[in-house]
Rosetta silent file (secondary structure, phi, psi, omega in degrees, C-alpha in Angstrom):
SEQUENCE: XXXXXXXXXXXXXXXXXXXXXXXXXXXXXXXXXXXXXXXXXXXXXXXXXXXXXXXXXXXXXXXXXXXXXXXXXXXXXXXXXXXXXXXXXXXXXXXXXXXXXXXXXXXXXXXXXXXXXXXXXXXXXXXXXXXXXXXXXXXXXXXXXXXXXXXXXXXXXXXXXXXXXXXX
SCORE:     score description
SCORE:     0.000 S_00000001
   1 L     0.000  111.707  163.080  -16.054   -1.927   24.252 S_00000001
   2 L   -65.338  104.126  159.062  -13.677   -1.412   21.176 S_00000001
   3 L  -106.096   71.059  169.739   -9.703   -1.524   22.112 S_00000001
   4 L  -161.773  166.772 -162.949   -8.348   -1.486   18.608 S_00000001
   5 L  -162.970  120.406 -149.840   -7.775    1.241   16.725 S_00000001
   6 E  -160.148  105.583 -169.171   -7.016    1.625   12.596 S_00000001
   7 E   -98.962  157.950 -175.831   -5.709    5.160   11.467 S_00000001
   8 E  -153.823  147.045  173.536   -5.744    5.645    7.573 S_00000001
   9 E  -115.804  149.636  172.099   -4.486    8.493    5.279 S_00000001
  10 E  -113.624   70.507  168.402   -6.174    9.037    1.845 S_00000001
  11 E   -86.091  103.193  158.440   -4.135   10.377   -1.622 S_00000001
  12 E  -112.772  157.474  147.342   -6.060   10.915   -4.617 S_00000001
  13 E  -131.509  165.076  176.475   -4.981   11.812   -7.624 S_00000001
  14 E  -101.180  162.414  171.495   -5.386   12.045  -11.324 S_00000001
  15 E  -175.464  149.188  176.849   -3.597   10.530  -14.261 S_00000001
  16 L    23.129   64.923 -175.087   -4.426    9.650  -17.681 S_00000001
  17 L    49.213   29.409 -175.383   -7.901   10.516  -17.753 S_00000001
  18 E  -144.194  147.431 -174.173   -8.710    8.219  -14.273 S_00000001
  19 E   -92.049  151.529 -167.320   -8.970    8.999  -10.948 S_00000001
  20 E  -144.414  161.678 -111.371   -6.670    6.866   -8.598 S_00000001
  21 E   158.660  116.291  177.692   -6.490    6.533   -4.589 S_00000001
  22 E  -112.203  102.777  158.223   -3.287    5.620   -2.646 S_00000001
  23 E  -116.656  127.157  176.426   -4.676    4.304    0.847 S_00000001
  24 E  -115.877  176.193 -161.593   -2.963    3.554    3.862 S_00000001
  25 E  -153.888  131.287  129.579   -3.628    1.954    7.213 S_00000001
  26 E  -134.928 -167.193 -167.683   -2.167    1.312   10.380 S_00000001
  27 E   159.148 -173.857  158.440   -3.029   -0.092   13.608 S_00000001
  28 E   -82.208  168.473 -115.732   -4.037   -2.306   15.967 S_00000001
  29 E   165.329  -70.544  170.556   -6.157   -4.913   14.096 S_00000001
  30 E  -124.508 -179.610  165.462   -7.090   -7.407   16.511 S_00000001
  31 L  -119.176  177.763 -157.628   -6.728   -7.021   20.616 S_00000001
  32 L    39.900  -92.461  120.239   -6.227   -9.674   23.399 S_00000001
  33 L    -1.251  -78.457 -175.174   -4.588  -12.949   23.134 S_00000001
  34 L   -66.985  -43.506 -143.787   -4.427  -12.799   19.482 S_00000001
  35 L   -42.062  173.017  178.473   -3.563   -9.137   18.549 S_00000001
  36 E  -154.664  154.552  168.181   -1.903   -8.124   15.888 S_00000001
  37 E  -149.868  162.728 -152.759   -0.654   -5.005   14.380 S_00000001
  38 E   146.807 -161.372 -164.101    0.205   -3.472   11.209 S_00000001
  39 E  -151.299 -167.969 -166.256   -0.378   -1.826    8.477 S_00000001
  40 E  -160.772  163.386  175.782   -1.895   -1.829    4.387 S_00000001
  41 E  -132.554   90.572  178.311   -1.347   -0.026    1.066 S_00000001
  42 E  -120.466  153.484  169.328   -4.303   -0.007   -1.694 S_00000001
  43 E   -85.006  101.442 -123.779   -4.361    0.904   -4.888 S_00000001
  44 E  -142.303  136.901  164.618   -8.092    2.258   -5.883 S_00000001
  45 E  -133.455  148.209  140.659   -9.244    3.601   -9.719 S_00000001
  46 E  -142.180  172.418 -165.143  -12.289    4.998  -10.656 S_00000001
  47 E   -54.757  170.316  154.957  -13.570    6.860  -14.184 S_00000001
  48 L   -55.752  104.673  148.851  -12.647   10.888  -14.135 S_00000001
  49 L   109.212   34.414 -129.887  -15.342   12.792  -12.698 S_00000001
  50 L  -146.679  120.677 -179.368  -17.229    9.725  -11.132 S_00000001
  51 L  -136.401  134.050 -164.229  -19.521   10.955   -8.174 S_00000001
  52 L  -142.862  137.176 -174.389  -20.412    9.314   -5.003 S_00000001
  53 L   -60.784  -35.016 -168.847  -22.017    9.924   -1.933 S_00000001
  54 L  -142.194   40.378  127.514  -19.013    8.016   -0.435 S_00000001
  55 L    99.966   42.226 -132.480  -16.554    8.599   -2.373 S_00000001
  56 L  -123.958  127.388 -142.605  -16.206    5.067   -3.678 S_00000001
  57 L  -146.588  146.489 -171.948  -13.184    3.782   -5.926 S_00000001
  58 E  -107.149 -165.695 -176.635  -13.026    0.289   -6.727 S_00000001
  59 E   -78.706  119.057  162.872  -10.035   -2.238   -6.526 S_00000001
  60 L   -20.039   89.251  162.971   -6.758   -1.645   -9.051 S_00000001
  61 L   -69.410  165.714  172.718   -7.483   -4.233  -11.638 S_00000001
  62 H   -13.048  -60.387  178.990   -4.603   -5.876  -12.706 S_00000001
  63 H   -70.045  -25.318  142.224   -3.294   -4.320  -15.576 S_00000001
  64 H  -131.645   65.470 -169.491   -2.996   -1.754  -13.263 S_00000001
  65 L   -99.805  157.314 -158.440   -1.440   -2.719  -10.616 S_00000001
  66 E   -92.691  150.194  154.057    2.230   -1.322   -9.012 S_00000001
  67 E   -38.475  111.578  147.885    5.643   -2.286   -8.015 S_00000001
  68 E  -125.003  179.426  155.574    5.435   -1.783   -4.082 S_00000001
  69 E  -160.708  170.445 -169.303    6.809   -2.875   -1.075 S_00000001
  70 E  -123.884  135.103  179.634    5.970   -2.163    2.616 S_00000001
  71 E  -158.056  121.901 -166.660    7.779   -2.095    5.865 S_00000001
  72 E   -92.250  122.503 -160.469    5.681   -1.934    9.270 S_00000001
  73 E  -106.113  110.280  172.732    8.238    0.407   11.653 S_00000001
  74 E   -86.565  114.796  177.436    7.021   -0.126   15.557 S_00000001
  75 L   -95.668   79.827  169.254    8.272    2.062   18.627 S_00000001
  76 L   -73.878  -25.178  173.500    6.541   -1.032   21.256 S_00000001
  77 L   -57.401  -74.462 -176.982    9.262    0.434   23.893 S_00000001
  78 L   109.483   36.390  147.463    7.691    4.076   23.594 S_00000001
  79 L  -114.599    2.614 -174.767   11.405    5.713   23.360 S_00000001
  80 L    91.632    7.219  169.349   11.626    6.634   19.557 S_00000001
  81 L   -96.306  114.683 -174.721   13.159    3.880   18.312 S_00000001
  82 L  -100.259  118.290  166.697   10.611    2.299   15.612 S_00000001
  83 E   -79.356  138.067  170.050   12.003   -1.224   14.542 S_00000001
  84 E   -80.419  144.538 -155.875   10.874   -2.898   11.332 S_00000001
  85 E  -107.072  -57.475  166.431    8.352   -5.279   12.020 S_00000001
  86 E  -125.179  168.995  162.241    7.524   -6.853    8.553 S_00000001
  87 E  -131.155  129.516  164.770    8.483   -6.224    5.132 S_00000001
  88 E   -97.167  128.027 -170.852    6.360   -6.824    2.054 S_00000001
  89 E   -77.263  148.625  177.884    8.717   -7.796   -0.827 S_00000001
  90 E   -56.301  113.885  179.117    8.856   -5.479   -3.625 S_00000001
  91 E  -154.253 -174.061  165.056    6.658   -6.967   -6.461 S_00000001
  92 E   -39.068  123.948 -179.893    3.688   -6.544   -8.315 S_00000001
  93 E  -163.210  144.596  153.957    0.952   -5.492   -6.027 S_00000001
  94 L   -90.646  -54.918 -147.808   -2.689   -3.691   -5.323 S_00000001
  95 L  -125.349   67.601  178.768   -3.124   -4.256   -1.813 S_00000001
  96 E   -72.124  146.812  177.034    0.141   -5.451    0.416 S_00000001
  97 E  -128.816  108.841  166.376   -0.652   -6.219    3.723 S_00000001
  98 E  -137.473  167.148 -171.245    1.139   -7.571    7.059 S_00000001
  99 E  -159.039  140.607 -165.771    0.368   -7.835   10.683 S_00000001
 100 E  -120.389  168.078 -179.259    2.688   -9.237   13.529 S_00000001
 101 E   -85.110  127.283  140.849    1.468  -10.713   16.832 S_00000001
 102 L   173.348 -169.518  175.114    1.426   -8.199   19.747 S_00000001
 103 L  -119.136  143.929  162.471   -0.757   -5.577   21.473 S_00000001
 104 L   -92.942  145.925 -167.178   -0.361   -1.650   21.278 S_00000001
 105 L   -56.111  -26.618  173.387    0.165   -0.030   24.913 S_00000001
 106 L  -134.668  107.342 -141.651   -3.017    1.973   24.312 S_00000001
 107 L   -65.939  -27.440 -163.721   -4.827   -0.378   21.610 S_00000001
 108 L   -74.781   -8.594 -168.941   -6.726    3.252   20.702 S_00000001
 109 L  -113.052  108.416 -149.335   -3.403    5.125   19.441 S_00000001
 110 L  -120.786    0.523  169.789   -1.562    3.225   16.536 S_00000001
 111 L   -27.375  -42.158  171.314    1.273    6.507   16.743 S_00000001
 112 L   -70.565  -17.772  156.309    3.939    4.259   17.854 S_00000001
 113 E   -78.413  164.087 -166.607    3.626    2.693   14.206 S_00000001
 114 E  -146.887  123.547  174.529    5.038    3.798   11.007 S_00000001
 115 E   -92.427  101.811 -173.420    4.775    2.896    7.349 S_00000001
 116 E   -90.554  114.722 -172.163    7.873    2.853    4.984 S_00000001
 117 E  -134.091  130.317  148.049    6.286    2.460    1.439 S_00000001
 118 E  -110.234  139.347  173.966    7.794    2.463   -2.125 S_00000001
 119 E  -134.872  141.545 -170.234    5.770    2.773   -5.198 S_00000001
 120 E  -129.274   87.783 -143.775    6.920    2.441   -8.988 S_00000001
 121 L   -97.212 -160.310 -157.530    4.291    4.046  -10.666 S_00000001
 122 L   -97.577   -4.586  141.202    4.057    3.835  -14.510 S_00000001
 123 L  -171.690  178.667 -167.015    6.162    6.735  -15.349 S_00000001
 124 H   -48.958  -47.776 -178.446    7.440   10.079  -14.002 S_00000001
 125 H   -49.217  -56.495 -176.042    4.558   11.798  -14.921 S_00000001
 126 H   -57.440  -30.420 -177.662    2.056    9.602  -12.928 S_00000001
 127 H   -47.067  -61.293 -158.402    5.093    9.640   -9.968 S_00000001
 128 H   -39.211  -38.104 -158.035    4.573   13.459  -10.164 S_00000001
 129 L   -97.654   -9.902  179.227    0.417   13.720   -9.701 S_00000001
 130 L   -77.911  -42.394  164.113    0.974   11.125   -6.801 S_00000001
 131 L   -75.493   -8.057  154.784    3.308   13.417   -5.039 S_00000001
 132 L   -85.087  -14.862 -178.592    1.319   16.322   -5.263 S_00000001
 133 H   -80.397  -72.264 -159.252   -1.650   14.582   -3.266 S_00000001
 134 H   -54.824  -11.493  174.159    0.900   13.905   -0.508 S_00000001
 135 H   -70.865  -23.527 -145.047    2.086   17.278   -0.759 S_00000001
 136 H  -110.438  -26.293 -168.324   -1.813   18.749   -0.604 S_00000001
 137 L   -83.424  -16.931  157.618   -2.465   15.589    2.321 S_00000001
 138 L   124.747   16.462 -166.224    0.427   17.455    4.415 S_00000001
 139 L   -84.184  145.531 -167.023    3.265   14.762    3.900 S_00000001
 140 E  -119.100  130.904  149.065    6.666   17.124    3.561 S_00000001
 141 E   -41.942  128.733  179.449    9.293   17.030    0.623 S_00000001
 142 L  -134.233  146.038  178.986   12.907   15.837    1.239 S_00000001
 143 L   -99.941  -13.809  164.332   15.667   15.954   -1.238 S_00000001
 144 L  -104.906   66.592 -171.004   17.326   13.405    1.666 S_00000001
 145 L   -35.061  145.689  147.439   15.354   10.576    2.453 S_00000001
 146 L  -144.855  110.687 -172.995   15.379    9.702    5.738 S_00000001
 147 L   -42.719  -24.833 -157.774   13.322    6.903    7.246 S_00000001
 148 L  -106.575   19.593  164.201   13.403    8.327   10.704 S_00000001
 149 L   -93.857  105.008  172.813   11.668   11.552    9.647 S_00000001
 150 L   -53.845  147.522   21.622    7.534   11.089    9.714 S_00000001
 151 L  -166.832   71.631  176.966    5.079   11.725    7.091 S_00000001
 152 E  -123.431  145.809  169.887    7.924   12.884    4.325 S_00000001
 153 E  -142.886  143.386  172.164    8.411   11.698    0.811 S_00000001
 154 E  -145.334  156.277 -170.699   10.976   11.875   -2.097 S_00000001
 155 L   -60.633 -170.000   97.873   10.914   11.282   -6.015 S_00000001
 156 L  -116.424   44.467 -142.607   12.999    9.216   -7.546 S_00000001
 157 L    63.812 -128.901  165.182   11.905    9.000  -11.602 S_00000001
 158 L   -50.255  -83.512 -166.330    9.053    6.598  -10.955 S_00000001
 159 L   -33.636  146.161  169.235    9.413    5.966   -7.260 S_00000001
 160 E  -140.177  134.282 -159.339    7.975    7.403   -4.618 S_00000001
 161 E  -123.100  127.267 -168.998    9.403    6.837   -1.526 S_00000001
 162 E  -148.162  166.594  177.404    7.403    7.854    1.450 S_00000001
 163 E  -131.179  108.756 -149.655    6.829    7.553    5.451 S_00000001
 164 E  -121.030  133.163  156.816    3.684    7.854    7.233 S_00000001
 165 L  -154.710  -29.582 -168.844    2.675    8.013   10.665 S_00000001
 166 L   -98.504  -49.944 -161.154    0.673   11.461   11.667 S_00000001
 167 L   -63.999  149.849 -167.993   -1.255   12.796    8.185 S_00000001
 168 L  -125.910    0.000    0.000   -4.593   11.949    8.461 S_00000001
């Protein structure tokens, strides 16, 4: 029997003649004793026009990988308040990651978590084609950030400042 549960959203986009993938994850991770929960960010490239039965984007090499940072938001109560759980500091990154000790009340539903993510992408332009995937993945514009509004994002030059919990 599986009691864990690890929901992920998918943004691709293009930019400068390469296809790129913004993936996120949260969830329960492990269950019993040990769980943990939490969440992930990766950065993915592959050539333009690159075709796969399963869809398959490799790992950000280096040179281009982003400013991010991460902050896992938990409602463990179940009343709407989501507390920050971890933070990944903003730095250089493909793939930040964290995971706290605890169990979710129904290990199969990771809803009560939330993902606060910044990205600094390499210039306005690149912000721009990133922010149209979350617009076409169903994530809603705000000209007012507000953390405690779900699956929303706003520009900022480079940055993209976004909140995840529902888009699939």
């Amino acid at each position: 029997l599986i009691d864990f549960s690890i929901d992920t959203a998918r943004m691709p986009f293009e930019y400068g003649g390469k296809e790129y993938m913004i993936q996120i994850w949260k969830g329960q991770y492990i269950s019993g004793d040990l769980g943990t929960v939490g969440g992930e960010v990766g950065l993915y490239t592959r050539p333009k026009g690159t075709v796969s039965a399963i869809g398959h984007y490799s790992c950000a090499p280096y040179e281009e990988w982003l400013n991010m940072e991460m902050t896992i938001l938990w409602d463990e109560q179940g009343n709407g308040n989501y507390l920050p759980q971890l933070t990944r500091v903003y730095e250089l990154h493909w793939w930040p990651t964290g995971f706290v000790f605890g169990n979710l009340a129904n290990k199969r539903d990771a809803d009560p978590l939330r993902v606060l993510c910044r990205i600094t992408f390499k210039d306005d332009e690149m912000a721009q084609a990133f922010a149209q995937s979350l617009s076409n993945e169903g994530f809603s514009s705000v000209s007012n950030f507000d953390p405690t509004v779900k699956d929303t994002y706003k520009i900022h030059g480079k940055d993209v400042i976004f909140i995840w919990q529902d888009v699939r």
